[in-house]
Tab-separated table of N, CA and C in Angstrom:
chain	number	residue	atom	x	y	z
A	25	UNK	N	357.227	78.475	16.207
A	25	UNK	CA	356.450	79.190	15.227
A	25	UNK	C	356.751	80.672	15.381
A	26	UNK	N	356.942	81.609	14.370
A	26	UNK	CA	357.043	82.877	14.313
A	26	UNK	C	355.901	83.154	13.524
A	27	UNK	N	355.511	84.436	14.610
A	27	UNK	CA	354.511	85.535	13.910
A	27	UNK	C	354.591	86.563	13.593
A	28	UNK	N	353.838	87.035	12.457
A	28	UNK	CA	354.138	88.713	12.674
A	28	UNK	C	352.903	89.339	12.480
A	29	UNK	N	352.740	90.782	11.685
A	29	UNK	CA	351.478	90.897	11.895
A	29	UNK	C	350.617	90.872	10.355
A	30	UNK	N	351.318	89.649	9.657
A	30	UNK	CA	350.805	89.127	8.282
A	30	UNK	C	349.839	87.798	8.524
A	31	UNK	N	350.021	87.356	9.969
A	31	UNK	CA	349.740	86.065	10.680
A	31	UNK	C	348.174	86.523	10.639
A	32	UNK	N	347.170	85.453	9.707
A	32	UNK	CA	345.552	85.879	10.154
A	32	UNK	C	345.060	86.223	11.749
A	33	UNK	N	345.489	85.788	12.565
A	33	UNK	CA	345.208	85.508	14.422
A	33	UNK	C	345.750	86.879	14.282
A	34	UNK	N	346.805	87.354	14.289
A	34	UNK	CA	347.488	88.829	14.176
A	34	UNK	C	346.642	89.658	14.141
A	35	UNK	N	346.297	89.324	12.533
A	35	UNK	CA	345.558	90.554	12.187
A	35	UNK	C	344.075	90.779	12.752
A	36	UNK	N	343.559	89.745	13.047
A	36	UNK	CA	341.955	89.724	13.839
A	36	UNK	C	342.345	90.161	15.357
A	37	UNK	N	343.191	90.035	15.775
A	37	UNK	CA	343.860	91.266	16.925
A	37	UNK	C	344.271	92.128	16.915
A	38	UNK	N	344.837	92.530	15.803
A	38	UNK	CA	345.108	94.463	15.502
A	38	UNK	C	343.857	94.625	14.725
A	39	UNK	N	342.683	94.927	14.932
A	39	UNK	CA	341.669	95.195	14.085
A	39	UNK	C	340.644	95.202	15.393
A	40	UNK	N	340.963	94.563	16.632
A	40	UNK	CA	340.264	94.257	17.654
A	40	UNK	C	340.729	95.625	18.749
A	41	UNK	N	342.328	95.640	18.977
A	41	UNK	CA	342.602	96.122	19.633
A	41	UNK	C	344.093	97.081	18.761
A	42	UNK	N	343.539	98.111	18.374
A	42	UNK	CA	344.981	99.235	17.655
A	42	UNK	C	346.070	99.425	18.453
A	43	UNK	N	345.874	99.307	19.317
A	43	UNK	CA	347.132	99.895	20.561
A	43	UNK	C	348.508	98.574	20.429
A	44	UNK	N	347.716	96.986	19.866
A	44	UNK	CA	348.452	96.219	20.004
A	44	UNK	C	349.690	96.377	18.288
A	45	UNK	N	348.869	97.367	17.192
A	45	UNK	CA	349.951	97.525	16.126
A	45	UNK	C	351.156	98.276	16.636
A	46	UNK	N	350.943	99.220	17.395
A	46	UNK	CA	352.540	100.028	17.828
A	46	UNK	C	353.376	98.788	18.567
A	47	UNK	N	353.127	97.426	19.213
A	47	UNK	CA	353.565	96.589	19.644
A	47	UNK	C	354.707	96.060	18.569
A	48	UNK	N	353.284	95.176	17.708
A	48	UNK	CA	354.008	94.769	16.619
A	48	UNK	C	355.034	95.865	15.220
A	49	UNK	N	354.519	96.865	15.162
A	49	UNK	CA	355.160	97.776	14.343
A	49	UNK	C	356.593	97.919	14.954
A	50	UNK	N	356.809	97.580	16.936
A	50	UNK	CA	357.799	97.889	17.267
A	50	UNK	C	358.712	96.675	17.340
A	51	UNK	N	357.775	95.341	17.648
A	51	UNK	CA	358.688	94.374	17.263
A	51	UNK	C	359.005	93.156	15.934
A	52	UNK	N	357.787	93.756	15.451
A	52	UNK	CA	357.959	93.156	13.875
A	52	UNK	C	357.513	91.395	13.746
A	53	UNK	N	358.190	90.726	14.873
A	53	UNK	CA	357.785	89.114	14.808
A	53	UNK	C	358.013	88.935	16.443
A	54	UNK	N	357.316	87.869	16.454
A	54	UNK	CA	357.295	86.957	17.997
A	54	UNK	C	357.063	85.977	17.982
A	55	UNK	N	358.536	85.208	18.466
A	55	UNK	CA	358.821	83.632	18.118
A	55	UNK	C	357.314	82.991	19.235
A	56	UNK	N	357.098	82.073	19.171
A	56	UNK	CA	355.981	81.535	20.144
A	56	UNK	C	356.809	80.007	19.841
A	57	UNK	N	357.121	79.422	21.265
A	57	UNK	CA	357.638	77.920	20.873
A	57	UNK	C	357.168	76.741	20.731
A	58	UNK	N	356.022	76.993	19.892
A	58	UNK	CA	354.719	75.892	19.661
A	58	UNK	C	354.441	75.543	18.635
A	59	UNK	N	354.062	75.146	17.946
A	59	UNK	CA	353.648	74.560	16.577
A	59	UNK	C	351.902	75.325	16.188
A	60	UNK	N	351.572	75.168	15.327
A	60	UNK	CA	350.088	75.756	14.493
A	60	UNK	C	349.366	75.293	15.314
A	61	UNK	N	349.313	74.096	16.387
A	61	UNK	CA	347.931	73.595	17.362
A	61	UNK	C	347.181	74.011	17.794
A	62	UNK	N	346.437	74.539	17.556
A	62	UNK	CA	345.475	75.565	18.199
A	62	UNK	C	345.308	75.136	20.017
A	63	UNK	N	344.631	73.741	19.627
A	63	UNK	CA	344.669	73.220	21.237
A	63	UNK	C	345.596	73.184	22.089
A	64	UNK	N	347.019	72.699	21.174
A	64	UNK	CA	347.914	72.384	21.864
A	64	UNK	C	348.274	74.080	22.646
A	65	UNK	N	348.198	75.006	22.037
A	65	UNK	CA	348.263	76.271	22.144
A	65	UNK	C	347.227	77.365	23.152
A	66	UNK	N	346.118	76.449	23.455
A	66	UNK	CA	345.210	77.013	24.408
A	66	UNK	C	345.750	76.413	25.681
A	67	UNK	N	345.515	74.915	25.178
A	67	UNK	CA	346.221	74.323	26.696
A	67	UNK	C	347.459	75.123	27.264
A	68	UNK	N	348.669	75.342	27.037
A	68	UNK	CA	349.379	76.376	27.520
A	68	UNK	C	348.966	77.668	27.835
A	69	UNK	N	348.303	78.185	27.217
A	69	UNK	CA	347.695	79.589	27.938
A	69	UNK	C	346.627	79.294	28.965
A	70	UNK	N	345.716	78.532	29.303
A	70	UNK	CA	345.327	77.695	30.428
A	70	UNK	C	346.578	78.027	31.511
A	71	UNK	N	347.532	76.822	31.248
A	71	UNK	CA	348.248	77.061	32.151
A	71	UNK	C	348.725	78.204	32.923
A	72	UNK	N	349.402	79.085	31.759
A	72	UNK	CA	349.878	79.963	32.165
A	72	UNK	C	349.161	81.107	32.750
A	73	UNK	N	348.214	81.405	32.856
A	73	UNK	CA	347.212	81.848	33.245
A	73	UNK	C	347.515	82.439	35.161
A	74	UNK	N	348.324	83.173	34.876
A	74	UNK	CA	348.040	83.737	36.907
A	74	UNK	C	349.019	83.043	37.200
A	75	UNK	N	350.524	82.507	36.348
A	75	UNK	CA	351.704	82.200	36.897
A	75	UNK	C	353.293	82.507	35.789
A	76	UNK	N	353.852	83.055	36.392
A	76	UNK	CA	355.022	83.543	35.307
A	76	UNK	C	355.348	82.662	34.473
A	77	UNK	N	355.854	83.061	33.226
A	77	UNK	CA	356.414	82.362	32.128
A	77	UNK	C	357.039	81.109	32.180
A	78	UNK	N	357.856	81.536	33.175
A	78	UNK	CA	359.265	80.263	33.480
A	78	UNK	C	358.555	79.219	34.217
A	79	UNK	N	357.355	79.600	35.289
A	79	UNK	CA	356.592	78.145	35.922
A	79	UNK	C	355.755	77.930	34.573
A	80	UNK	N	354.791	78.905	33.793
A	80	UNK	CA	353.780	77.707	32.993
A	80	UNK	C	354.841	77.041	31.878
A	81	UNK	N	355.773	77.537	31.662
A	81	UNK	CA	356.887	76.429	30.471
A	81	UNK	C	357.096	75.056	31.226
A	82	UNK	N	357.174	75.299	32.786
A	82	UNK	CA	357.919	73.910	33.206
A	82	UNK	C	356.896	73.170	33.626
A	83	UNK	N	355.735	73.687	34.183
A	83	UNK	CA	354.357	72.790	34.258
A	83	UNK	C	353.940	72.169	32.875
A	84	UNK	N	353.972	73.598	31.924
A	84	UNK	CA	353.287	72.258	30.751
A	84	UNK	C	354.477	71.516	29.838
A	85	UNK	N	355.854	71.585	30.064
A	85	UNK	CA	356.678	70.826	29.887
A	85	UNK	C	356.451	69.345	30.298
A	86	UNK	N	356.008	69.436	31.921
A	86	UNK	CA	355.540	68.060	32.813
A	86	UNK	C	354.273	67.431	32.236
A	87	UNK	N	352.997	68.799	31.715
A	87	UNK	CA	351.943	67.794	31.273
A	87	UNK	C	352.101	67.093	29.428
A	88	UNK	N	353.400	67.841	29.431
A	88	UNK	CA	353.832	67.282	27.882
A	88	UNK	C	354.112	65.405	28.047
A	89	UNK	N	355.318	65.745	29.198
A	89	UNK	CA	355.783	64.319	29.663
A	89	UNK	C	354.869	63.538	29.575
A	90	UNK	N	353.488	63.670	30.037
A	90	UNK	CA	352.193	62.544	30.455
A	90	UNK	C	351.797	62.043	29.149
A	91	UNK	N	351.710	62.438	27.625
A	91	UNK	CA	351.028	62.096	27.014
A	91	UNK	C	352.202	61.856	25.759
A	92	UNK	N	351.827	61.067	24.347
A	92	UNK	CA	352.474	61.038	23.441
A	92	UNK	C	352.381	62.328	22.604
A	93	UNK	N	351.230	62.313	22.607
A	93	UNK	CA	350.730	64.072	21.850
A	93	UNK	C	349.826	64.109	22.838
A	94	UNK	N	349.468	65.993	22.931
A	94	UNK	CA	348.509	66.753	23.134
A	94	UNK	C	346.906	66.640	22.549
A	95	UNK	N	345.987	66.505	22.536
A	95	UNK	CA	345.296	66.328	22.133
A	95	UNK	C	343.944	66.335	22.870
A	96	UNK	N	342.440	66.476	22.586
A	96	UNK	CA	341.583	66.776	23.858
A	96	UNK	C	341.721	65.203	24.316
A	97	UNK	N	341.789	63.712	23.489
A	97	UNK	CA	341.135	62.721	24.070
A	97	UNK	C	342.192	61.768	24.390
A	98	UNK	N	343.720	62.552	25.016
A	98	UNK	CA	344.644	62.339	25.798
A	98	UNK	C	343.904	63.062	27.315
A	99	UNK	N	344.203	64.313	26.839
A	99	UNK	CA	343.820	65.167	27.992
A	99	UNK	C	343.197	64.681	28.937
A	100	UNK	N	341.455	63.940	28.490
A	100	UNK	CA	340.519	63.898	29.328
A	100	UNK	C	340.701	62.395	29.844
A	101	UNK	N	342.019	61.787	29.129
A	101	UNK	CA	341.813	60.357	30.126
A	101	UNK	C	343.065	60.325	31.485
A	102	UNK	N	343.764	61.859	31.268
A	102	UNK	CA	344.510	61.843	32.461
A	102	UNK	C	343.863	62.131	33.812
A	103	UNK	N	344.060	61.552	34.675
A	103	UNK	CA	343.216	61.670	35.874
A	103	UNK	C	343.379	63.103	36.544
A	104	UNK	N	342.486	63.462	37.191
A	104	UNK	CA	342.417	64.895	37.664
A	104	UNK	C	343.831	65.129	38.618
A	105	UNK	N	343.965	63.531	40.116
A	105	UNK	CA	345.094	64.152	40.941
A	105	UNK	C	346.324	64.260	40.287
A	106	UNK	N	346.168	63.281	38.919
A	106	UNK	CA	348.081	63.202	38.156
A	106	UNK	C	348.124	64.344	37.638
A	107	UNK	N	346.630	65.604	37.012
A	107	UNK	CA	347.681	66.483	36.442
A	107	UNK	C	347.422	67.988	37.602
A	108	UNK	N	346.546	67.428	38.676
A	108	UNK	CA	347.092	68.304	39.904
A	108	UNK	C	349.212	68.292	40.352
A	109	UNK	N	349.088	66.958	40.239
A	109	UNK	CA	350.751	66.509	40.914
A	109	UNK	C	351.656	67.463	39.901
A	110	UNK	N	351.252	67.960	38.945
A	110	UNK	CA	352.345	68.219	37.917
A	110	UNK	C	352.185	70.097	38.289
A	111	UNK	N	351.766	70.399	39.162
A	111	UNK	CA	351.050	71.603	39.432
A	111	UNK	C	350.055	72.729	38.459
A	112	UNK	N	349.203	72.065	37.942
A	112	UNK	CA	347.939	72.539	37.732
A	112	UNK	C	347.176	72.630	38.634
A	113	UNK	N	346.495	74.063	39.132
A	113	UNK	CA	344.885	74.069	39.803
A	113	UNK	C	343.700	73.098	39.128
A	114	UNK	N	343.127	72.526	40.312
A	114	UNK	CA	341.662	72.508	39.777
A	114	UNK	C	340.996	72.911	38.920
A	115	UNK	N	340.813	74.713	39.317
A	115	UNK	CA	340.214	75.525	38.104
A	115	UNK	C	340.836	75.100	37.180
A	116	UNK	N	342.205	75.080	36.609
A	116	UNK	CA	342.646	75.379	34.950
A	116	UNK	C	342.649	73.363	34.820
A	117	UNK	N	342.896	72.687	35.273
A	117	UNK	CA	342.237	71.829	35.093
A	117	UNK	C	340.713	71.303	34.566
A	118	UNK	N	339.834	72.109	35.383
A	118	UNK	CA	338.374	71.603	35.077
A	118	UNK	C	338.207	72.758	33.668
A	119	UNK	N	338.865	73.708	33.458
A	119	UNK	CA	338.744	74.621	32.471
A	119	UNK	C	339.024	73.699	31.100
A	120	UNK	N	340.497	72.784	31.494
A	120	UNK	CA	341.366	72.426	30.341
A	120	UNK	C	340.146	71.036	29.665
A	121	UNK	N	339.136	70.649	30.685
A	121	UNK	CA	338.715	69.607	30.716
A	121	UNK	C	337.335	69.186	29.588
A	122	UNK	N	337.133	70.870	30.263
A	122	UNK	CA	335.923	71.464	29.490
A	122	UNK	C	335.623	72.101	27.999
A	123	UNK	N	337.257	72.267	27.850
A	123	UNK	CA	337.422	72.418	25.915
A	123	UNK	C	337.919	71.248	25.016
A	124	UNK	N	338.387	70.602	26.109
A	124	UNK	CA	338.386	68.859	25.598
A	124	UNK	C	337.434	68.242	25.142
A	125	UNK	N	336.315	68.227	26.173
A	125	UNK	CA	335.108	67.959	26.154
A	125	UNK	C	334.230	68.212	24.900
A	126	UNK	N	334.145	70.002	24.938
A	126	UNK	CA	333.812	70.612	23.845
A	126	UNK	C	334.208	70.253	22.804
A	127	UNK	N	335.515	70.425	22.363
A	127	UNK	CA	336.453	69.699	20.737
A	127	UNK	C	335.702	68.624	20.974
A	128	UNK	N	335.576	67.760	21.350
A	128	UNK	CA	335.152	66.204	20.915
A	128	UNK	C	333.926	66.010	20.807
A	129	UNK	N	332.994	66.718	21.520
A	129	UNK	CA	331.506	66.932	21.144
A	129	UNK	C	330.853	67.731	20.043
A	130	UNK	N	331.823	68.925	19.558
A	130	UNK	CA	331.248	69.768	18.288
A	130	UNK	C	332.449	69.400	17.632
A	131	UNK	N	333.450	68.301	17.440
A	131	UNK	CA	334.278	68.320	16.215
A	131	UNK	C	334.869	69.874	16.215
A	132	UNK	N	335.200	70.262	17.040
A	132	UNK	CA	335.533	71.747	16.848
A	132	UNK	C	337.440	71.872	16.405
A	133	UNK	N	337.542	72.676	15.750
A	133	UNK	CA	338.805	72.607	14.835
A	133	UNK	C	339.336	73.771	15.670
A	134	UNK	N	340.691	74.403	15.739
A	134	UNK	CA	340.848	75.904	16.020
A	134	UNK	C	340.963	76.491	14.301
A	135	UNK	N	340.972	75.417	13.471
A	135	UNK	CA	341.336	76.092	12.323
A	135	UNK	C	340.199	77.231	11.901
A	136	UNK	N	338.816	77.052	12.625
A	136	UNK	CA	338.048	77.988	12.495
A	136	UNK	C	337.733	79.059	13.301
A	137	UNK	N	339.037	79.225	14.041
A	137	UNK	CA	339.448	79.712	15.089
A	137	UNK	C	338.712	81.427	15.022
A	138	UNK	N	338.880	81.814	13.437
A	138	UNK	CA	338.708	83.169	13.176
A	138	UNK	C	336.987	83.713	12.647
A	139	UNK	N	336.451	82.627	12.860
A	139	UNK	CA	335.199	82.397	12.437
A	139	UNK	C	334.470	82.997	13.536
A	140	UNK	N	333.864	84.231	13.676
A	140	UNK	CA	333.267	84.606	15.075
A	140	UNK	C	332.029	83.750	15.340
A	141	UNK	N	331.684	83.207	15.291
A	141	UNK	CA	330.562	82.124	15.523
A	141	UNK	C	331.127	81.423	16.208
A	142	UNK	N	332.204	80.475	15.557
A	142	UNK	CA	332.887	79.504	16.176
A	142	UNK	C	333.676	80.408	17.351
A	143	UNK	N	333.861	81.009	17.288
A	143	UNK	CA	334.985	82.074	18.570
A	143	UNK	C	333.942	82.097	19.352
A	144	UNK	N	333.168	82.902	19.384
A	144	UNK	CA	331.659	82.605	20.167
A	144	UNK	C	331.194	81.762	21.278
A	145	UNK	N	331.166	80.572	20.425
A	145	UNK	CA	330.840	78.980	21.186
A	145	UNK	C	332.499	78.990	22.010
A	146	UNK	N	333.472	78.692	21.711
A	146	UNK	CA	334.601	78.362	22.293
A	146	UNK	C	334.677	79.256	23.539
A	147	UNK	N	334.654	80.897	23.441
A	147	UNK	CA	334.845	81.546	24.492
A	147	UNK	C	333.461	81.851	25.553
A	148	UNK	N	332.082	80.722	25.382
A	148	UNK	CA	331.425	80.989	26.532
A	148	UNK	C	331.601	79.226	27.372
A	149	UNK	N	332.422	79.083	27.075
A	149	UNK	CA	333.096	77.354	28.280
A	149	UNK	C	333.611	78.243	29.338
A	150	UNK	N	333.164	78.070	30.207
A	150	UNK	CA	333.741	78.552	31.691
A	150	UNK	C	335.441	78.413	31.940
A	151	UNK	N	335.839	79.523	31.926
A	151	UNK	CA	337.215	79.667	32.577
A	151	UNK	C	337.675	80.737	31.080
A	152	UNK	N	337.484	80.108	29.982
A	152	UNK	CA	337.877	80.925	28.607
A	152	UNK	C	336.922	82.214	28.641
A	153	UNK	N	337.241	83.354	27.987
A	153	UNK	CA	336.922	84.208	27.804
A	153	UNK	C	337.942	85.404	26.499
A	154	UNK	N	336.835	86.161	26.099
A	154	UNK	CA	337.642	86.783	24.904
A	154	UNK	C	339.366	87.636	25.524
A	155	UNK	N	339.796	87.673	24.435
A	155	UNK	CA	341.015	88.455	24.586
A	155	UNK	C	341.050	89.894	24.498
């Protein structure tokens, strides 16, 4: 997926934070190698979270391997030590576990991702927090 700063998520981040338009003004687009998933797209930033680029690509490459798709009610039937073995922490584990949880209990979409209400509820689950 390529973004730029015509992308709605974009723009509710240059409106949040100005310093990030001289970014984009300087690089115009930024490929991201993911598809529109919102989830599928948190779960990787989970990961990556407190480990360089090149380990969270190849960890969640491995928790790709485990499932057919991404999804919360894949997620929550993988057992905690199989997606320790793939090197996930605990924490981003019980984090990843807990917006699974959430999506499947409020039907929660990311498509309402930009909805501060819904942003709201999503970023007070323990481990998430605003950007």
């Amino acid at each position: 997926m390529k973004i730029t700063n015509t992308h709605p998520y974009v723009k509710t981040l240059l409106n949040q934070d100005p310093l990030l338009k001289t970014l984009f003004d300087t690089i115009t687009s930024i490929s991201i190698p993911f598809d529109e998933d919102g989830f599928h797209f948190l779960m990787f930033t989970i990961t990556g979270q407190q480990v360089s680029a090149h380990v969270a690509i190849i960890i969640f490459n491995r928790l790709k391997s485990k499932v057919d798709s991404l999804d919360a009610q894949t997620l929550l039937a993988i057992n905690d030590d199989e997606l320790r073995s793939i090197g996930l922490s605990f924490s981003k584990i019980h984090t990843m576990k807990r917006v699974a949880t959430y999506c499947i209990e409020n039907n929660f979409h990311f498509n309402t991702f930009l909805i501060k209400k819904e942003t709201d509820k999503l970023i007070s689950i323990k481990g998430i927090g605003p950007w």
